[in-house]
Tab-separated table of C-alpha atoms and ligand atoms in Angstrom:
chain	number	residue	atom	x	y	z
A	1	MET	CA	-1.909	0.128	-7.233
A	2	VAL	CA	-0.066	-1.863	-4.435
A	3	ILE	CA	2.966	-0.086	-2.375
A	4	SER	CA	5.009	-2.803	-0.315
A	5	GLY	CA	8.300	-1.050	1.256
A	6	PRO	CA	9.877	-2.281	5.053
A	7	SER	CA	8.288	0.558	7.528
A	8	GLY	CA	11.226	3.801	6.963
A	9	ALA	CA	10.914	3.570	3.680
A	10	GLY	CA	8.613	6.048	2.744
A	11	LYS	CA	5.777	4.814	1.479
A	12	SER	CA	3.537	7.443	3.530
A	13	THR	CA	5.233	10.161	2.625
A	14	LEU	CA	5.605	9.544	-1.049
A	15	ILE	CA	1.945	7.816	-1.695
A	16	ASN	CA	0.328	10.907	0.212
A	17	ARG	CA	2.221	12.901	-1.906
A	18	MET	CA	1.368	10.719	-5.182
A	19	LEU	CA	-3.009	11.362	-3.643
A	20	LYS	CA	-2.304	15.195	-4.587
A	21	GLU	CA	-1.318	15.123	-8.613
A	22	VAL	CA	-2.905	11.967	-9.503
A	23	PRO	CA	-6.319	12.411	-9.898
A	24	ASP	CA	-9.340	9.719	-9.131
A	25	THR	CA	-7.098	8.308	-7.081
A	26	TYR	CA	-8.647	6.092	-3.937
A	27	PHE	CA	-6.467	5.457	-1.034
A	28	SER	CA	-7.445	2.891	0.468
A	29	ILE	CA	-7.530	3.293	4.834
A	30	SER	CA	-6.696	-0.292	6.161
A	31	THR	CA	-7.930	-1.165	9.749
A	32	THR	CA	-5.047	-2.391	12.221
A	33	THR	CA	-5.153	-3.320	16.047
A	34	ARG	CA	-1.513	-1.561	16.185
A	35	GLU	CA	-1.364	1.628	18.646
A	36	MET	CA	-2.375	4.703	17.068
A	37	ARG	CA	0.613	7.250	16.938
A	38	GLU	CA	0.892	10.490	17.610
A	39	GLY	CA	-0.253	12.374	15.037
A	40	GLU	CA	-2.534	10.155	13.333
A	41	GLN	CA	-6.910	10.548	13.435
A	42	ASN	CA	-8.617	7.683	13.453
A	43	GLY	CA	-10.672	7.232	10.404
A	44	ARG	CA	-7.436	9.277	8.231
A	45	GLU	CA	-4.488	6.318	8.634
A	46	TYR	CA	-5.839	3.155	9.158
A	47	PHE	CA	-9.087	2.508	11.515
A	48	PHE	CA	-8.190	1.123	14.533
A	49	ILE	CA	-9.879	-1.081	16.561
A	50	SER	CA	-9.425	-4.454	19.651
A	51	LYS	CA	-7.658	-7.916	18.497
A	52	GLU	CA	-11.493	-8.798	19.292
A	53	GLN	CA	-13.051	-7.195	17.319
A	54	PHE	CA	-10.676	-7.932	14.189
A	55	GLU	CA	-10.976	-11.000	14.609
A	56	LYS	CA	-14.174	-10.435	14.293
A	57	GLU	CA	-14.304	-8.899	10.741
A	58	ILE	CA	-12.007	-11.599	9.806
A	59	GLU	CA	-15.104	-14.596	10.789
A	60	GLU	CA	-17.285	-12.158	9.256
A	61	GLY	CA	-15.449	-11.719	6.315
A	62	GLU	CA	-15.471	-8.168	5.648
A	63	PHE	CA	-11.593	-8.079	4.942
A	64	LEU	CA	-10.235	-8.238	1.015
A	65	GLU	CA	-6.484	-9.361	2.971
A	66	TRP	CA	-5.194	-9.536	5.901
A	67	ALA	CA	-2.559	-9.948	7.435
A	68	LYS	CA	0.467	-9.903	10.906
A	69	VAL	CA	2.595	-7.703	10.719
A	70	HIS	CA	4.987	-6.471	13.037
A	71	GLY	CA	2.509	-8.576	16.384
A	72	ASN	CA	-0.004	-6.425	15.119
A	73	TYR	CA	-3.057	-6.753	12.858
A	74	TYR	CA	-3.338	-5.153	9.157
A	75	GLY	CA	-6.558	-6.058	6.737
A	76	THR	CA	-8.329	-3.952	3.861
A	77	SER	CA	-11.786	-4.244	3.830
A	78	LEU	CA	-12.820	-4.913	1.106
A	79	LYS	CA	-16.301	-2.880	0.495
A	80	PRO	CA	-14.535	1.027	-0.311
A	81	VAL	CA	-11.996	-1.291	-2.417
A	82	LYS	CA	-15.483	-2.612	-4.096
A	83	LYS	CA	-17.098	0.644	-4.809
A	84	ALA	CA	-13.817	2.588	-5.345
A	85	LEU	CA	-12.912	0.648	-8.604
A	86	SER	CA	-17.080	0.563	-9.255
A	87	GLU	CA	-16.339	4.299	-9.655
A	88	GLY	CA	-13.314	3.684	-12.658
A	89	LYS	CA	-10.683	4.997	-8.996
A	90	LEU	CA	-7.643	4.015	-9.051
A	91	VAL	CA	-7.594	2.191	-5.380
A	92	VAL	CA	-3.714	2.664	-3.915
A	93	PHE	CA	-2.527	0.515	-1.201
A	94	ASP	CA	-0.570	0.243	0.760
A	95	ILE	CA	0.459	-2.817	2.232
A	96	ASP	CA	2.692	-5.002	3.243
A	97	VAL	CA	4.317	-8.238	1.250
A	98	GLN	CA	2.046	-10.668	2.581
A	99	GLY	CA	-1.107	-8.451	1.710
A	100	HIS	CA	0.610	-8.097	-2.003
A	101	LYS	CA	0.657	-11.817	-3.371
A	102	ILE	CA	-2.840	-11.470	-2.290
A	103	VAL	CA	-4.170	-9.018	-3.843
A	104	ARG	CA	-2.249	-10.629	-6.806
A	105	GLU	CA	-4.673	-13.433	-6.504
A	106	LYS	CA	-7.564	-12.362	-7.143
A	107	PHE	CA	-6.858	-9.208	-8.942
A	108	ASP	CA	-3.339	-10.008	-11.103
A	109	LYS	CA	-4.815	-8.622	-14.473
A	110	ILE	CA	-5.664	-4.954	-13.013
A	111	THR	CA	-3.479	-4.676	-10.282
A	112	THR	CA	0.238	-2.818	-11.043
A	113	SER	CA	2.329	-2.873	-8.023
A	114	VAL	CA	5.750	-1.027	-6.352
A	115	PHE	CA	8.521	-2.282	-4.418
A	116	LEU	CA	10.078	1.144	-3.151
A	117	THR	CA	12.677	1.541	-0.974
A	118	THR	CA	15.362	3.502	1.069
A	119	PRO	CA	18.998	2.946	-0.333
A	120	SER	CA	20.607	0.924	2.316
A	121	LEU	CA	19.586	-0.592	4.795
A	122	ASN	CA	21.820	2.125	7.127
A	123	VAL	CA	19.277	4.559	6.280
A	124	LEU	CA	16.347	3.119	6.358
A	125	LYS	CA	17.798	2.027	10.437
A	126	GLU	CA	18.294	6.138	10.304
A	127	ARG	CA	14.724	7.343	8.961
A	128	LEU	CA	13.215	5.314	11.284
A	129	SER	CA	14.852	6.745	14.214
A	130	LYS	CA	15.297	10.252	13.194
A	131	ARG	CA	10.800	9.545	12.279
A	132	GLY	CA	10.606	9.025	15.698
A	133	THR	CA	7.738	7.859	16.165
A	134	ASP	CA	8.429	3.874	17.582
A	135	SER	CA	10.443	2.934	20.763
A	136	LYS	CA	13.949	0.879	19.704
A	137	ASP	CA	11.986	-2.505	20.708
A	138	ILE	CA	9.926	-1.651	18.329
A	139	ILE	CA	11.986	-0.626	15.425
A	140	GLU	CA	14.256	-3.162	16.002
A	141	LYS	CA	10.821	-5.114	14.736
A	142	ARG	CA	10.241	-3.417	11.830
A	143	ILE	CA	13.978	-4.109	10.678
A	144	LYS	CA	13.923	-7.310	11.600
A	145	ASN	CA	11.219	-7.522	9.486
A	146	ALA	CA	12.692	-5.159	6.694
A	147	LEU	CA	15.404	-8.567	5.832
A	148	VAL	CA	12.573	-10.335	4.974
A	149	GLU	CA	10.754	-8.604	3.373
A	150	ILE	CA	13.560	-7.423	0.729
A	151	LYS	CA	13.475	-10.620	-0.367
A	152	GLU	CA	10.720	-10.040	-2.062
A	153	ILE	CA	11.474	-7.028	-4.386
A	154	GLY	CA	11.903	-9.530	-7.463
A	155	ASN	CA	7.032	-10.594	-7.906
A	156	TYR	CA	6.768	-6.192	-8.445
A	157	ASP	CA	6.634	-5.079	-11.152
A	158	PHE	CA	7.850	-1.805	-9.846
A	159	LEU	CA	11.150	-0.295	-7.352
A	160	ILE	CA	11.185	2.635	-6.239
A	161	ILE	CA	15.414	3.357	-4.573
A	162	ASN	CA	13.528	6.585	-2.350
A	163	ASP	CA	16.514	8.032	-2.376
A	164	ASP	CA	16.130	11.643	-3.159
A	165	LEU	CA	12.615	12.427	-2.695
A	166	GLU	CA	11.682	14.666	-5.506
A	167	LYS	CA	12.388	11.985	-7.753
A	168	ALA	CA	11.577	8.950	-5.877
A	169	CYS	CA	8.016	11.267	-6.071
A	170	ASP	CA	8.014	12.071	-9.634
A	171	SER	CA	8.134	8.246	-10.453
A	172	LEU	CA	6.135	6.908	-8.167
A	173	ILE	CA	3.116	9.251	-10.043
A	174	SER	CA	4.796	8.056	-12.960
A	175	VAL	CA	3.793	4.012	-12.484
A	176	ALA	CA	-0.146	5.103	-10.900
A	177	LYS	CA	-0.551	6.699	-14.663
A	178	SER	CA	0.878	3.840	-16.077
A	179	ALA	CA	-1.107	1.923	-14.049
A	180	ARG	CA	-4.303	3.998	-15.770
A	181	LEU	CA	-2.787	2.303	-19.094
A	182	LYS	CA	-3.025	-1.208	-18.646
A	183	THR	CA	-4.878	-3.185	-21.837
A	184	SER	CA	-6.724	-5.404	-18.943
A	185	LEU	CA	-8.646	-1.807	-17.837
A	186	PHE	CA	-10.481	-1.866	-21.828
A	187	ASP	CA	-13.403	-3.081	-22.359
A	188	LEU	CA	-10.858	-4.061	-25.480
A	189	GLU	CA	-13.579	-5.797	-27.399
A	190	GLN	CA	-16.166	-2.655	-27.167
A	191	PHE	CA	-13.473	-0.470	-28.757
A	192	ILE	CA	-12.340	-2.606	-31.652
A	193	ASP	CA	-15.914	-2.254	-32.341
A	194	HIS	CA	-16.437	1.112	-31.627
A	195	TRP	CA	-13.263	1.904	-33.594
A	196	ILE	CA	-13.715	-0.475	-36.778
A	197	ASN	CA	-17.686	1.586	-37.417
A	198	ASN	CA	-15.763	5.147	-36.894
B	201	ADP	P1	6.467	4.651	6.011
B	201	ADP	O1	5.214	4.914	5.639
B	201	ADP	O2	7.339	4.075	4.907
B	201	ADP	O3	6.720	3.539	7.071
B	201	ADP	P2	7.107	7.331	6.402
B	201	ADP	O4	6.466	8.363	4.934
B	201	ADP	O5	7.170	7.175	7.448
B	201	ADP	O6	8.052	5.912	5.732
B	201	ADP	O7	9.030	7.898	6.510
B	201	ADP	C1	10.138	7.472	7.611
B	201	ADP	C2	10.297	8.839	7.661
B	201	ADP	O8	11.420	9.246	6.010
B	201	ADP	C3	9.907	9.645	7.716
B	201	ADP	O9	10.824	10.620	9.007
B	201	ADP	C4	10.119	11.185	6.603
B	201	ADP	O10	9.727	12.535	6.884
B	201	ADP	C5	11.329	10.298	6.102
B	201	ADP	N1	11.657	10.043	4.708
B	201	ADP	C6	10.514	9.768	3.868
B	201	ADP	N2	11.497	9.753	2.903
B	201	ADP	C7	12.571	10.758	2.656
B	201	ADP	C8	13.413	10.849	1.234
B	201	ADP	N3	13.614	10.057	0.163
B	201	ADP	N4	14.456	11.446	2.163
B	201	ADP	C9	14.514	11.850	3.222
B	201	ADP	N5	13.518	11.153	4.831
B	201	ADP	C10	12.157	11.580	3.617
B	202	5GP	P1	2.862	1.025	9.876
B	202	5GP	O1	2.248	0.312	11.434
B	202	5GP	O2	4.128	1.093	9.483
B	202	5GP	O3	1.819	1.677	9.659
B	202	5GP	O4	2.348	-0.146	8.672
B	202	5GP	C1	3.561	-1.626	8.835
B	202	5GP	C2	3.032	-2.175	7.889
B	202	5GP	O5	2.194	-2.788	7.863
B	202	5GP	C3	3.955	-1.561	6.715
B	202	5GP	O6	4.425	-2.771	5.743
B	202	5GP	C4	2.336	-1.880	6.206
B	202	5GP	O7	2.943	-1.493	4.660
B	202	5GP	C5	1.431	-3.010	6.480
B	202	5GP	N1	0.532	-2.527	6.110
B	202	5GP	C6	0.131	-0.941	6.265
B	202	5GP	N2	-1.965	-1.724	6.569
B	202	5GP	C7	-1.897	-2.437	4.856
B	202	5GP	C8	-2.653	-3.459	5.278
B	202	5GP	O8	-3.806	-3.443	5.470
B	202	5GP	N3	-2.610	-5.267	4.855
B	202	5GP	C9	-1.514	-5.893	5.082
B	202	5GP	N4	-1.573	-7.021	4.554
B	202	5GP	N5	-0.503	-5.067	5.509
B	202	5GP	C10	-0.601	-3.550	5.060
């Protein structure tokens, strides 16, 4: 399950709430070269590494996907995702629109995607400045990027407008539960065989 949307849309807030409500989920912790924000922990929100280390990991083929977002590298490590999928977990990705395209290319049939956004650009600006984690420069970069990202909505299965937090949370939980019911996740031959013989 891929969740994308402009920085400040509420992805982290909603994903954290959803993970507590939906069993057997696995949040894919990305690796990044961006600076750690106050309150973040290495290995919880992200694995924070240097640019040199990131480039080495690209060369070594460690990433399922990676992208440059707002001038920093972000990437998803392949191994833990494969392991979680093999354990039947719902893997949740908080990745940008470029990452979503790559996941689609690799796992199209089993992917469910959600674009999450604020009701308007003005609300996004408000939330980014209220969050108080980024400088003015960084906020401007994120707003600029939001104007590009918003045009990608049509490539996603679902759109959630995060106005009322509770409603948005209920919607995200519904999508996560539905993601589990995709026919492409079942061994249909085995199911039909079992169904006929019982
Ligand atoms: P993202 O992970 O998409 O960058 P965050 O989860 O950090 O976004 O949310 C950005 C800010 O908006 C945070 O300060 C968060 O508490 C706040 N926020 C999230 N959802 C809502 C909402 N529905 N109404 C008001 N504020 C919200
Ligand atoms: P932030 O710096 O606000 O945590 O994240 C900035 C952007 O990077 C968000 O749009 C987020 O979805 C995206 N992002 C986080 N991790 C990854 C990743 O592993 N791959 C890609 N492509 N984007 C990511």
